[in-house]
Amino acid sequence: MQLRTVIHHRFRADDAAAGPEFVYVATSAAILGLDAHTAAIVEGFGGADGHDDEAWLATRPDRELAERSLHDLIDLGVVRPVGEPEAPRAALPPMPFPLATLVLNVTNKCNLSCTYCYEYGADRLTEGEGSKGAGKPRMDDDTARQSIDFLLRSSGDRPQVSITFFGGETLLNFPAIRAAVEYAEPRAAALRKRVHYSLTTNATLLTDEVVEFLVRHRFGITVSIDGDQQEQDRHRTFQRGVGSFEVIAPRIRHLLATNKAQKGRAIGARVTLTAGAAPAPKTFHFLCSELGFDEVGFAPVTAGLGRAYALGELGYERLLREFAELADGYVAAALRDETHGFANLNDLLRELHQGVHKAHPCGAGLGLLGVSTEGEIGLCHRFVESKDHGLGNVATGLDEAQRTTFLQQAHIDRKTDCRQCFAKPLCAGGCYHEAHVRYGDATHANLHYCEWIRGFVALGLRSYARILTQNPKFFARFETS
Ligand code: SF4
Ligand code: SF4
């Protein structure tokens, strides 16, 4: 029988050294250890045409052992008959899928005018073709309350729901945030549900009153900040062109100190990476060691073709080298059983350890929806003003037919470009908004950053192997969350 190895990625803790070898199996998201026999099989049956099993076994010095190993790999789905279709995956979970997270765009105004901002820059959805127009600048309290009711009644029997506040600059509409929280608490309690709050802010409006409120309600807080003064002020300026670092630095220090004193949840920095940015390890060091953030996540800027601030191919290559340096720090900490604030790698290792196997790249449209200032529902916060991606209104309800149609079209099995990619269990084609900006089609695979994604997943797998072979108990933390 003609057999072939399924899409996979082989890796070791250190590519340059001998040592245990592993394989990441893209059809199941499993990580398996390889010995000399199974490695020879993965190798021998590689290639599009595979190999005849009898012919291959006849070449093996210990046929009995080789046959046993081959059957083991067939049972594990690593080797399959050529032409046999993959086991069909569910097109969709049972619909209507219960909602877990609602992202409330409480304002679409901002007091900064960052040059790369998708909300206000050249790639915005809030004006022009494909948009509904800028909408109301602020969500009123009634719409915030209606959104909470919508979330609670759409969440099925989930014991916990999440409300994420977003903008514009989210804190420009602190009254709506407070109204939503005060409304959600008793209603959720009556339904025996817990509510988890989170918010993203540029930190310019973190007054004592706001900080006290956020910490008291145990908000998960993400601060958008690009690094030290030079980095921050390159793109993140007030409308009159003045950099924002001097305003935000003392406010962030106050937030972090208050949160630490009250044992609040981890607070993260989110760095937008643009062309010419400082090295990521330098920025990481500044944000964690000097400002005191608990974790830092880096996100390459979302940009249409030809934007000067976009990371080009060389920018992604450089970033991968810098991420490898940060990964060394993460692994060293993991071997001491300590946490490390490199959020990108932490999230990836959690997904690898949990065997995450995505049919859709993120929760948008599935467990997560966005709400505009006017109560219009969108796939996520980035789509709420888009007339092509509207999914109803919090007052009148969700358009389930539209939601289902989108999710069917966005399923990984429909993305033929991704079929041969070992990273698809984790990437699943990438962010819908990024695809919309780049290709004018939210369901398109983000082919412009495949090398970057595969490079980062490969780095994650190497890091996983380094920790697994030296301190496997580190991963217990990913089994309880
Ligand atoms: S978008 Fe690229 S990296 Fe992502 S799954 Fe598809 S082919 Fe792989
Ligand atoms: S579509 Fe993109 S921006 Fe929206 S939730 Fe998914 S990954 Fe995030």
Short mmCIF file of C-alpha atoms and ligand atoms in Angstrom, two decimals:
data_model
loop_
_atom_site.label_atom_id
_atom_site.label_comp_id
_atom_site.label_asym_id
_atom_site.label_seq_id
_atom_site.Cartn_x
_atom_site.Cartn_y
_atom_site.Cartn_z
CA MET A 1 0.00 0.00 0.00
CA GLN A 2 1.21 3.48 -0.82
CA LEU A 3 1.59 5.44 2.43
CA ARG A 4 2.68 8.98 3.16
CA THR A 5 3.52 11.07 6.21
CA VAL A 6 0.91 13.75 6.88
CA ILE A 7 1.81 17.47 7.10
CA HIS A 8 4.24 17.82 9.95
CA HIS A 9 7.24 19.70 11.34
CA ARG A 10 10.23 17.89 12.86
CA PHE A 11 12.24 19.66 15.51
CA ARG A 12 14.74 19.31 18.32
CA ALA A 13 15.40 21.43 21.37
CA ASP A 14 18.41 22.79 19.57
CA ASP A 15 18.54 22.48 15.80
CA ALA A 16 22.34 22.46 15.83
CA ALA A 17 22.73 19.63 18.34
CA ALA A 18 21.78 15.99 18.63
CA GLY A 19 19.27 15.09 21.30
CA PRO A 20 15.66 13.96 21.39
CA GLU A 21 13.71 14.66 18.25
CA PHE A 22 10.00 15.49 18.04
CA VAL A 23 7.35 15.89 15.39
CA TYR A 24 4.43 18.31 15.38
CA VAL A 25 1.54 16.71 13.48
CA ALA A 26 -0.56 19.30 11.68
CA THR A 27 -3.59 17.07 11.25
CA SER A 28 -4.00 16.58 14.99
CA ALA A 29 -1.82 19.27 16.66
CA ALA A 30 -0.08 16.44 18.57
CA ILE A 31 3.58 16.61 19.58
CA LEU A 32 5.24 13.19 19.53
CA GLY A 33 8.73 12.07 20.46
CA LEU A 34 10.64 10.29 17.71
CA ASP A 35 13.17 7.51 18.13
CA ALA A 36 15.48 6.28 15.39
CA HIS A 37 12.80 3.93 13.99
CA THR A 38 9.88 6.35 13.93
CA ALA A 39 12.13 9.14 12.62
CA ALA A 40 13.14 6.87 9.73
CA ILE A 41 9.47 6.20 8.94
CA VAL A 42 8.50 9.90 9.02
CA GLU A 43 11.44 10.53 6.69
CA GLY A 44 10.90 7.45 4.48
CA PHE A 45 7.22 8.14 3.80
CA GLY A 46 7.67 11.89 3.32
CA GLY A 47 7.03 13.57 -0.02
CA ALA A 48 3.82 14.01 -1.97
CA ASP A 49 3.82 10.49 -3.47
CA GLY A 50 4.76 8.64 -0.28
CA HIS A 51 6.19 5.13 -0.45
CA ASP A 52 5.05 1.54 -0.79
CA ASP A 53 5.06 0.00 2.69
CA GLU A 54 6.17 -3.49 1.62
CA ALA A 55 9.01 -2.13 -0.49
CA TRP A 56 10.14 0.10 2.34
CA LEU A 57 9.91 -2.61 5.03
CA ALA A 58 11.99 -4.95 2.84
CA THR A 59 14.89 -2.51 3.18
CA ARG A 60 14.84 -2.44 6.99
CA PRO A 61 17.43 -4.46 8.94
CA ASP A 62 14.93 -5.27 11.72
CA ARG A 63 11.71 -5.73 9.80
CA GLU A 64 9.62 -6.77 12.80
CA LEU A 65 10.49 -3.67 14.80
CA ALA A 66 10.05 -1.40 11.76
CA GLU A 67 6.61 -2.88 11.09
CA ARG A 68 5.55 -2.34 14.69
CA SER A 69 6.73 1.28 14.61
CA LEU A 70 4.96 1.83 11.29
CA HIS A 71 1.69 0.53 12.69
CA ASP A 72 2.08 2.75 15.75
CA LEU A 73 2.43 5.80 13.51
CA ILE A 74 -0.52 4.74 11.37
CA ASP A 75 -2.61 4.39 14.53
CA LEU A 76 -1.52 7.88 15.61
CA GLY A 77 -2.50 9.33 12.22
CA VAL A 78 1.07 10.38 11.39
CA VAL A 79 1.25 8.07 8.36
CA ARG A 80 -1.80 7.49 6.15
CA PRO A 81 -2.65 5.84 2.83
CA VAL A 82 -2.01 8.19 -0.09
CA GLY A 83 -5.28 9.66 -1.32
CA GLU A 84 -7.22 8.83 1.84
CA PRO A 85 -9.02 12.00 2.83
CA GLU A 86 -8.43 13.43 6.28
CA ALA A 87 -11.10 12.60 8.80
CA PRO A 88 -13.72 15.30 8.24
CA ARG A 89 -13.75 18.01 10.89
CA ALA A 90 -16.97 19.50 12.13
CA ALA A 91 -17.88 22.35 9.79
CA LEU A 92 -19.06 24.32 12.81
CA PRO A 93 -19.83 23.67 16.46
CA PRO A 94 -23.55 23.42 17.22
CA MET A 95 -25.06 26.84 16.55
CA PRO A 96 -26.06 29.21 18.05
CA PHE A 97 -22.68 28.98 19.76
CA PRO A 98 -22.86 30.50 23.27
CA LEU A 99 -21.15 33.83 23.59
CA ALA A 100 -18.18 34.11 25.98
CA THR A 101 -16.86 37.61 25.32
CA LEU A 102 -18.40 40.88 24.19
CA VAL A 103 -16.11 43.73 23.17
CA LEU A 104 -17.78 47.10 23.73
CA ASN A 105 -16.43 49.97 21.65
CA VAL A 106 -17.45 52.58 24.17
CA THR A 107 -16.06 55.38 22.03
CA ASN A 108 -14.64 55.77 18.56
CA LYS A 109 -12.79 58.95 19.50
CA CYS A 110 -9.19 59.11 20.57
CA ASN A 111 -7.06 61.80 22.16
CA LEU A 112 -3.94 60.50 20.40
CA SER A 113 -3.40 60.33 16.68
CA CYS A 114 -0.94 57.48 16.21
CA THR A 115 0.25 57.44 12.64
CA TYR A 116 -0.35 53.72 12.15
CA CYS A 117 -3.77 53.48 13.80
CA TYR A 118 -6.19 51.28 11.82
CA GLU A 119 -9.05 53.17 13.44
CA TYR A 120 -7.98 56.58 12.21
CA GLY A 121 -5.29 55.90 9.64
CA ALA A 122 -5.55 55.01 5.98
CA ASP A 123 -6.76 51.46 6.72
CA ARG A 124 -9.78 52.40 8.81
CA LEU A 125 -13.20 50.85 8.33
CA THR A 126 -15.02 53.78 9.93
CA GLU A 127 -15.21 55.99 6.88
CA GLY A 128 -15.48 55.57 3.17
CA GLU A 129 -16.42 52.53 1.13
CA GLY A 130 -17.37 49.47 3.13
CA SER A 131 -18.09 51.43 6.29
CA LYS A 132 -21.24 52.68 7.93
CA GLY A 133 -19.69 56.06 8.65
CA ALA A 134 -18.10 57.14 11.88
CA GLY A 135 -21.21 56.46 14.03
CA LYS A 136 -21.89 58.02 17.41
CA PRO A 137 -18.70 59.17 19.11
CA ARG A 138 -19.71 57.63 22.46
CA MET A 139 -21.78 54.70 23.60
CA ASP A 140 -24.56 55.87 25.90
CA ASP A 141 -25.29 54.11 29.18
CA ASP A 142 -28.48 52.51 27.84
CA THR A 143 -26.62 50.88 24.97
CA ALA A 144 -23.94 49.66 27.41
CA ARG A 145 -26.67 48.09 29.57
CA GLN A 146 -28.43 46.56 26.56
CA SER A 147 -25.09 45.06 25.56
CA ILE A 148 -24.76 43.39 28.97
CA ASP A 149 -28.26 41.95 28.68
CA PHE A 150 -27.43 40.70 25.19
CA LEU A 151 -24.24 39.02 26.44
CA LEU A 152 -25.92 37.36 29.41
CA ARG A 153 -28.84 36.01 27.38
CA SER A 154 -26.51 34.81 24.58
CA SER A 155 -24.05 33.03 26.85
CA GLY A 156 -25.96 29.77 27.32
CA ASP A 157 -24.89 27.92 30.42
CA ARG A 158 -21.38 29.34 30.56
CA PRO A 159 -20.50 30.01 34.21
CA GLN A 160 -18.31 33.00 33.26
CA VAL A 161 -18.55 35.74 30.65
CA SER A 162 -16.07 38.47 29.72
CA ILE A 163 -16.68 42.10 28.89
CA THR A 164 -13.87 43.89 27.14
CA PHE A 165 -13.95 47.67 26.79
CA PHE A 166 -12.30 49.16 23.76
CA GLY A 167 -12.09 52.37 21.74
CA GLY A 168 -10.83 54.83 20.31
CA GLU A 169 -9.34 55.64 23.66
CA THR A 170 -11.52 53.58 25.92
CA LEU A 171 -11.25 55.83 28.96
CA LEU A 172 -12.70 58.81 27.07
CA ASN A 173 -16.00 57.19 28.00
CA PHE A 174 -15.35 56.08 31.56
CA PRO A 175 -19.01 56.75 32.54
CA ALA A 176 -20.23 54.02 30.17
CA ILE A 177 -17.66 51.60 31.59
CA ARG A 178 -18.81 52.31 35.11
CA ALA A 179 -22.49 52.04 34.09
CA ALA A 180 -21.86 48.69 32.41
CA VAL A 181 -19.99 47.24 35.39
CA GLU A 182 -22.56 48.44 37.92
CA TYR A 183 -25.34 46.99 35.77
CA ALA A 184 -23.58 43.69 35.06
CA GLU A 185 -22.69 42.77 38.65
CA PRO A 186 -26.18 42.13 40.10
CA ARG A 187 -27.60 40.70 36.87
CA ALA A 188 -24.79 38.20 36.47
CA ALA A 189 -24.97 37.27 40.15
CA ALA A 190 -28.70 36.56 39.80
CA LEU A 191 -27.86 34.16 36.96
CA ARG A 192 -24.98 32.65 38.98
CA LYS A 193 -22.44 33.78 36.41
CA ARG A 194 -19.10 35.44 37.03
CA VAL A 195 -18.13 38.45 34.94
CA HIS A 196 -14.58 39.17 33.99
CA TYR A 197 -13.66 42.65 32.79
CA SER A 198 -10.81 43.82 30.66
CA LEU A 199 -9.81 46.98 28.91
CA THR A 200 -7.22 48.38 26.55
CA THR A 201 -6.04 51.94 27.08
CA ASN A 202 -3.37 54.35 25.91
CA ALA A 203 -2.85 55.31 29.60
CA THR A 204 -3.30 59.07 29.08
CA LEU A 205 -6.47 59.15 31.22
CA LEU A 206 -5.49 56.87 34.09
CA THR A 207 -6.53 59.19 36.91
CA ASP A 208 -6.51 58.08 40.56
CA GLU A 209 -10.29 57.52 40.40
CA VAL A 210 -10.04 55.39 37.26
CA VAL A 211 -7.13 53.33 38.60
CA GLU A 212 -8.94 52.67 41.87
CA PHE A 213 -12.07 51.51 39.98
CA LEU A 214 -10.19 49.23 37.58
CA VAL A 215 -8.10 47.59 40.27
CA ARG A 216 -11.10 47.16 42.59
CA HIS A 217 -13.01 45.34 39.84
CA ARG A 218 -9.95 43.26 38.97
CA PHE A 219 -9.83 44.39 35.36
CA GLY A 220 -7.42 42.70 33.01
CA ILE A 221 -5.61 45.78 31.74
CA THR A 222 -3.59 46.12 28.56
CA VAL A 223 -1.70 49.34 27.92
CA SER A 224 -0.84 50.21 24.34
CA ILE A 225 2.71 51.54 24.51
CA ASP A 226 5.58 51.17 22.09
CA GLY A 227 8.58 51.34 24.45
CA ASP A 228 10.80 54.02 25.90
CA GLN A 229 10.33 57.71 25.21
CA GLN A 230 11.99 57.61 21.83
CA GLU A 231 9.94 54.63 20.65
CA GLN A 232 6.65 55.84 22.09
CA ASP A 233 6.98 59.34 20.66
CA ARG A 234 7.88 58.14 17.17
CA HIS A 235 4.28 57.27 16.34
CA ARG A 236 2.14 57.72 19.45
CA THR A 237 1.56 61.45 19.52
CA PHE A 238 -1.20 63.83 20.55
CA GLN A 239 -3.11 65.48 17.74
CA ARG A 240 -0.82 68.54 17.87
CA GLY A 241 2.14 66.24 17.19
CA VAL A 242 3.62 66.13 20.69
CA GLY A 243 4.77 62.74 21.97
CA SER A 244 2.73 61.10 24.71
CA PHE A 245 5.46 59.42 26.78
CA GLU A 246 5.83 62.12 29.42
CA VAL A 247 2.09 62.08 30.09
CA ILE A 248 1.68 58.32 30.30
CA ALA A 249 4.84 57.22 32.15
CA PRO A 250 3.86 58.54 35.61
CA ARG A 251 0.29 57.30 35.14
CA ILE A 252 1.47 53.82 34.25
CA ARG A 253 3.80 53.75 37.26
CA HIS A 254 0.89 54.71 39.50
CA LEU A 255 -1.37 52.04 37.95
CA LEU A 256 1.26 49.32 38.33
CA ALA A 257 2.10 50.28 41.93
CA THR A 258 -1.59 50.40 42.97
CA ASN A 259 -2.31 47.10 41.24
CA LYS A 260 0.68 45.43 42.85
CA ALA A 261 -0.23 46.70 46.31
CA GLN A 262 -3.74 45.27 45.91
CA LYS A 263 -2.54 42.03 44.31
CA GLY A 264 -4.47 42.73 41.13
CA ARG A 265 -4.26 40.72 37.94
CA ALA A 266 -1.23 40.84 35.68
CA ILE A 267 -1.01 44.03 33.63
CA GLY A 268 0.36 43.81 30.12
CA ALA A 269 1.91 46.17 27.62
CA ARG A 270 1.01 45.81 23.96
CA VAL A 271 3.65 46.99 21.56
CA THR A 272 2.83 47.73 17.93
CA LEU A 273 5.86 46.89 15.82
CA THR A 274 6.58 49.15 12.88
CA ALA A 275 9.47 49.52 10.44
CA GLY A 276 12.56 50.87 12.18
CA ALA A 277 11.41 49.99 15.71
CA ALA A 278 13.98 49.44 18.47
CA PRO A 279 15.00 45.80 19.04
CA ALA A 280 12.21 43.88 20.76
CA PRO A 281 14.48 42.65 23.64
CA LYS A 282 15.44 46.25 24.43
CA THR A 283 11.79 47.31 24.46
CA PHE A 284 10.86 44.27 26.53
CA HIS A 285 13.55 45.07 29.08
CA PHE A 286 12.43 48.68 29.36
CA LEU A 287 8.74 47.84 29.78
CA CYS A 288 9.20 44.97 32.26
CA SER A 289 12.30 45.92 34.21
CA GLU A 290 12.12 49.71 34.18
CA LEU A 291 8.40 50.49 34.00
CA GLY A 292 7.31 47.31 35.80
CA PHE A 293 4.78 45.66 33.48
CA ASP A 294 4.05 42.01 34.22
CA GLU A 295 4.08 40.99 30.58
CA VAL A 296 4.66 42.36 27.10
CA GLY A 297 3.00 41.30 23.85
CA PHE A 298 4.29 42.39 20.46
CA ALA A 299 2.05 42.75 17.41
CA PRO A 300 3.29 43.66 13.95
CA VAL A 301 1.33 46.67 12.72
CA THR A 302 -1.73 46.00 10.55
CA ALA A 303 -1.08 47.78 7.28
CA GLY A 304 -2.36 47.88 3.74
CA LEU A 305 0.11 47.46 0.90
CA GLY A 306 2.75 50.18 0.58
CA ARG A 307 2.47 51.78 4.04
CA ALA A 308 5.88 53.16 5.03
CA TYR A 309 5.52 52.00 8.64
CA ALA A 310 4.70 48.37 7.64
CA LEU A 311 7.19 45.64 8.57
CA GLY A 312 8.65 44.38 5.30
CA GLU A 313 10.13 40.92 4.78
CA LEU A 314 13.42 42.00 6.33
CA GLY A 315 11.58 43.45 9.29
CA TYR A 316 9.93 40.09 9.95
CA GLU A 317 13.27 38.27 9.64
CA ARG A 318 14.85 40.64 12.14
CA LEU A 319 11.91 40.24 14.46
CA LEU A 320 12.25 36.47 14.42
CA ARG A 321 15.88 36.78 15.53
CA GLU A 322 14.84 39.15 18.29
CA PHE A 323 12.04 36.84 19.38
CA ALA A 324 14.59 33.99 19.56
CA GLU A 325 16.62 36.11 21.98
CA LEU A 326 13.52 36.74 24.10
CA ALA A 327 12.69 33.02 23.92
CA ASP A 328 16.12 32.23 25.41
CA GLY A 329 15.20 34.38 28.40
CA TYR A 330 11.79 32.70 28.66
CA VAL A 331 13.29 29.19 28.58
CA ALA A 332 15.97 30.08 31.14
CA ALA A 333 13.23 31.32 33.49
CA ALA A 334 11.10 28.21 32.81
CA LEU A 335 14.00 25.95 33.76
CA ARG A 336 14.07 27.75 37.12
CA ASP A 337 10.26 27.29 37.28
CA GLU A 338 9.75 31.03 37.04
CA THR A 339 7.32 32.98 34.89
CA HIS A 340 8.60 35.32 32.19
CA GLY A 341 6.71 38.20 30.66
CA PHE A 342 7.19 37.40 26.95
CA ALA A 343 3.45 37.05 26.31
CA ASN A 344 3.65 35.93 22.66
CA LEU A 345 5.70 32.86 23.56
CA ASN A 346 3.74 32.15 26.72
CA ASP A 347 0.48 32.09 24.73
CA LEU A 348 2.01 29.90 22.02
CA LEU A 349 3.42 27.39 24.52
CA ARG A 350 0.05 27.18 26.24
CA GLU A 351 -1.64 26.42 22.91
CA LEU A 352 1.00 23.85 21.98
CA HIS A 353 0.74 22.13 25.34
CA GLN A 354 -3.06 22.08 25.23
CA GLY A 355 -3.03 20.71 21.69
CA VAL A 356 -5.08 23.62 20.35
CA HIS A 357 -6.33 22.80 16.86
CA LYS A 358 -8.21 25.72 15.40
CA ALA A 359 -10.89 25.62 12.73
CA HIS A 360 -11.04 29.45 12.90
CA PRO A 361 -8.15 31.78 13.65
CA CYS A 362 -9.76 33.51 16.64
CA GLY A 363 -13.02 33.71 18.50
CA ALA A 364 -14.46 36.54 16.35
CA GLY A 365 -18.02 35.69 15.35
CA LEU A 366 -17.88 32.50 17.40
CA GLY A 367 -17.47 33.03 21.17
CA LEU A 368 -16.61 36.71 20.73
CA LEU A 369 -18.47 39.61 19.16
CA GLY A 370 -17.94 43.37 19.03
CA VAL A 371 -20.51 46.12 19.67
CA SER A 372 -20.33 49.61 18.19
CA THR A 373 -21.11 52.83 20.04
CA GLU A 374 -24.62 52.56 18.58
CA GLY A 375 -25.17 48.94 19.61
CA GLU A 376 -24.47 47.39 16.20
CA ILE A 377 -22.93 43.94 16.44
CA GLY A 378 -19.83 43.05 14.41
CA LEU A 379 -17.42 40.13 14.16
CA CYS A 380 -15.10 41.83 16.65
CA HIS A 381 -14.21 45.36 17.80
CA ARG A 382 -12.38 46.03 14.54
CA PHE A 383 -15.42 45.30 12.39
CA VAL A 384 -18.21 47.03 14.25
CA GLU A 385 -18.49 49.95 11.83
CA SER A 386 -18.20 47.80 8.71
CA LYS A 387 -21.40 47.56 6.72
CA ASP A 388 -20.27 44.30 5.11
CA HIS A 389 -19.77 42.51 8.41
CA GLY A 390 -22.80 43.63 10.43
CA LEU A 391 -24.39 40.90 12.53
CA GLY A 392 -27.38 42.65 14.07
CA ASN A 393 -27.94 44.91 17.03
CA VAL A 394 -27.87 44.33 20.79
CA ALA A 395 -31.47 45.57 21.07
CA THR A 396 -32.94 43.48 18.24
CA GLY A 397 -30.58 40.49 18.43
CA LEU A 398 -27.91 38.64 16.53
CA ASP A 399 -28.30 37.72 12.87
CA GLU A 400 -27.58 34.02 13.29
CA ALA A 401 -27.84 33.26 9.56
CA GLN A 402 -25.16 35.84 8.71
CA ARG A 403 -22.98 34.63 11.56
CA THR A 404 -23.19 31.01 10.42
CA THR A 405 -22.54 31.91 6.79
CA PHE A 406 -19.41 33.87 7.70
CA LEU A 407 -18.05 31.12 9.94
CA GLN A 408 -18.61 28.51 7.24
CA GLN A 409 -16.77 30.64 4.70
CA ALA A 410 -13.92 31.35 7.13
CA HIS A 411 -13.35 27.71 8.15
CA ILE A 412 -9.74 26.53 7.73
CA ASP A 413 -10.85 23.68 5.44
CA ARG A 414 -12.03 26.33 2.92
CA LYS A 415 -8.59 27.99 2.83
CA THR A 416 -6.93 25.92 0.15
CA ASP A 417 -3.75 28.02 0.46
CA CYS A 418 -3.27 26.67 3.99
CA ARG A 419 -3.66 22.95 3.22
CA GLN A 420 0.03 22.07 3.21
CA CYS A 421 1.02 24.30 6.13
CA PHE A 422 2.24 22.74 9.36
CA ALA A 423 1.25 25.86 11.33
CA LYS A 424 -2.45 25.73 10.41
CA PRO A 425 -3.69 24.25 13.73
CA LEU A 426 -2.52 27.48 15.39
CA CYS A 427 -2.81 30.09 12.64
CA ALA A 428 -5.89 28.91 10.72
CA GLY A 429 -5.29 31.66 8.17
CA GLY A 430 -4.76 34.55 10.59
CA CYS A 431 -6.72 37.63 11.64
CA TYR A 432 -9.87 38.46 9.63
CA HIS A 433 -9.28 42.18 9.96
CA GLU A 434 -5.71 41.91 8.75
CA ALA A 435 -7.00 39.91 5.75
CA HIS A 436 -9.73 42.45 5.10
CA VAL A 437 -7.19 45.29 5.07
CA ARG A 438 -4.74 43.39 2.89
CA TYR A 439 -7.00 41.47 0.48
CA GLY A 440 -10.41 43.10 0.85
CA ASP A 441 -11.72 39.71 2.03
CA ALA A 442 -11.88 38.80 5.70
CA THR A 443 -11.90 35.08 4.92
CA HIS A 444 -8.69 35.20 2.85
CA ALA A 445 -5.57 33.55 4.30
CA ASN A 446 -2.96 36.11 5.38
CA LEU A 447 -0.36 34.83 2.97
CA HIS A 448 1.87 37.90 3.36
CA TYR A 449 3.06 36.74 6.79
CA CYS A 450 3.19 32.94 6.46
CA GLU A 451 6.99 32.77 6.78
CA TRP A 452 6.77 34.83 9.94
CA ILE A 453 4.04 32.64 11.43
CA ARG A 454 5.81 29.40 10.55
CA GLY A 455 9.09 30.79 11.87
CA PHE A 456 7.49 31.78 15.15
CA VAL A 457 5.67 28.44 15.56
CA ALA A 458 8.97 26.63 14.87
CA LEU A 459 10.63 28.79 17.54
CA GLY A 460 7.80 27.90 19.93
CA LEU A 461 8.25 24.20 19.23
CA ARG A 462 12.01 24.38 19.86
CA SER A 463 11.37 26.25 23.10
CA TYR A 464 8.74 23.67 24.05
CA ALA A 465 11.24 20.86 23.50
CA ARG A 466 13.93 22.67 25.52
CA ILE A 467 11.61 22.99 28.50
CA LEU A 468 10.05 19.54 28.08
CA THR A 469 13.41 17.79 28.12
CA GLN A 470 14.77 19.69 31.13
CA ASN A 471 11.85 20.77 33.31
CA PRO A 472 8.58 19.17 32.11
CA LYS A 473 6.72 20.09 35.29
CA PHE A 474 6.78 23.73 34.15
CA PHE A 475 3.86 22.94 31.85
CA ALA A 476 1.56 21.99 34.73
CA ARG A 477 0.59 25.69 34.86
CA PHE A 478 -1.07 25.33 31.45
CA GLU A 479 -3.15 22.39 32.52
CA THR A 480 -5.26 24.18 35.09
CA SER A 481 -6.03 27.43 33.22
S1 SF4 B 1 -2.06 31.84 6.56
FE1 SF4 B 1 -0.05 31.00 6.07
S2 SF4 B 1 0.88 30.45 8.05
FE2 SF4 B 1 -1.31 30.70 8.38
S3 SF4 B 1 -2.17 28.62 8.16
FE3 SF4 B 1 -2.34 29.64 6.16
S4 SF4 B 1 -0.49 29.03 5.04
FE4 SF4 B 1 -0.12 28.63 7.24
S1 SF4 B 2 -10.44 39.26 13.65
FE1 SF4 B 2 -8.37 39.92 14.19
S2 SF4 B 2 -8.66 41.73 15.50
FE2 SF4 B 2 -10.63 40.64 15.42
S3 SF4 B 2 -10.59 39.27 17.22
FE3 SF4 B 2 -9.81 38.09 15.46
S4 SF4 B 2 -7.56 38.32 15.56
FE4 SF4 B 2 -8.47 39.94 16.83
#
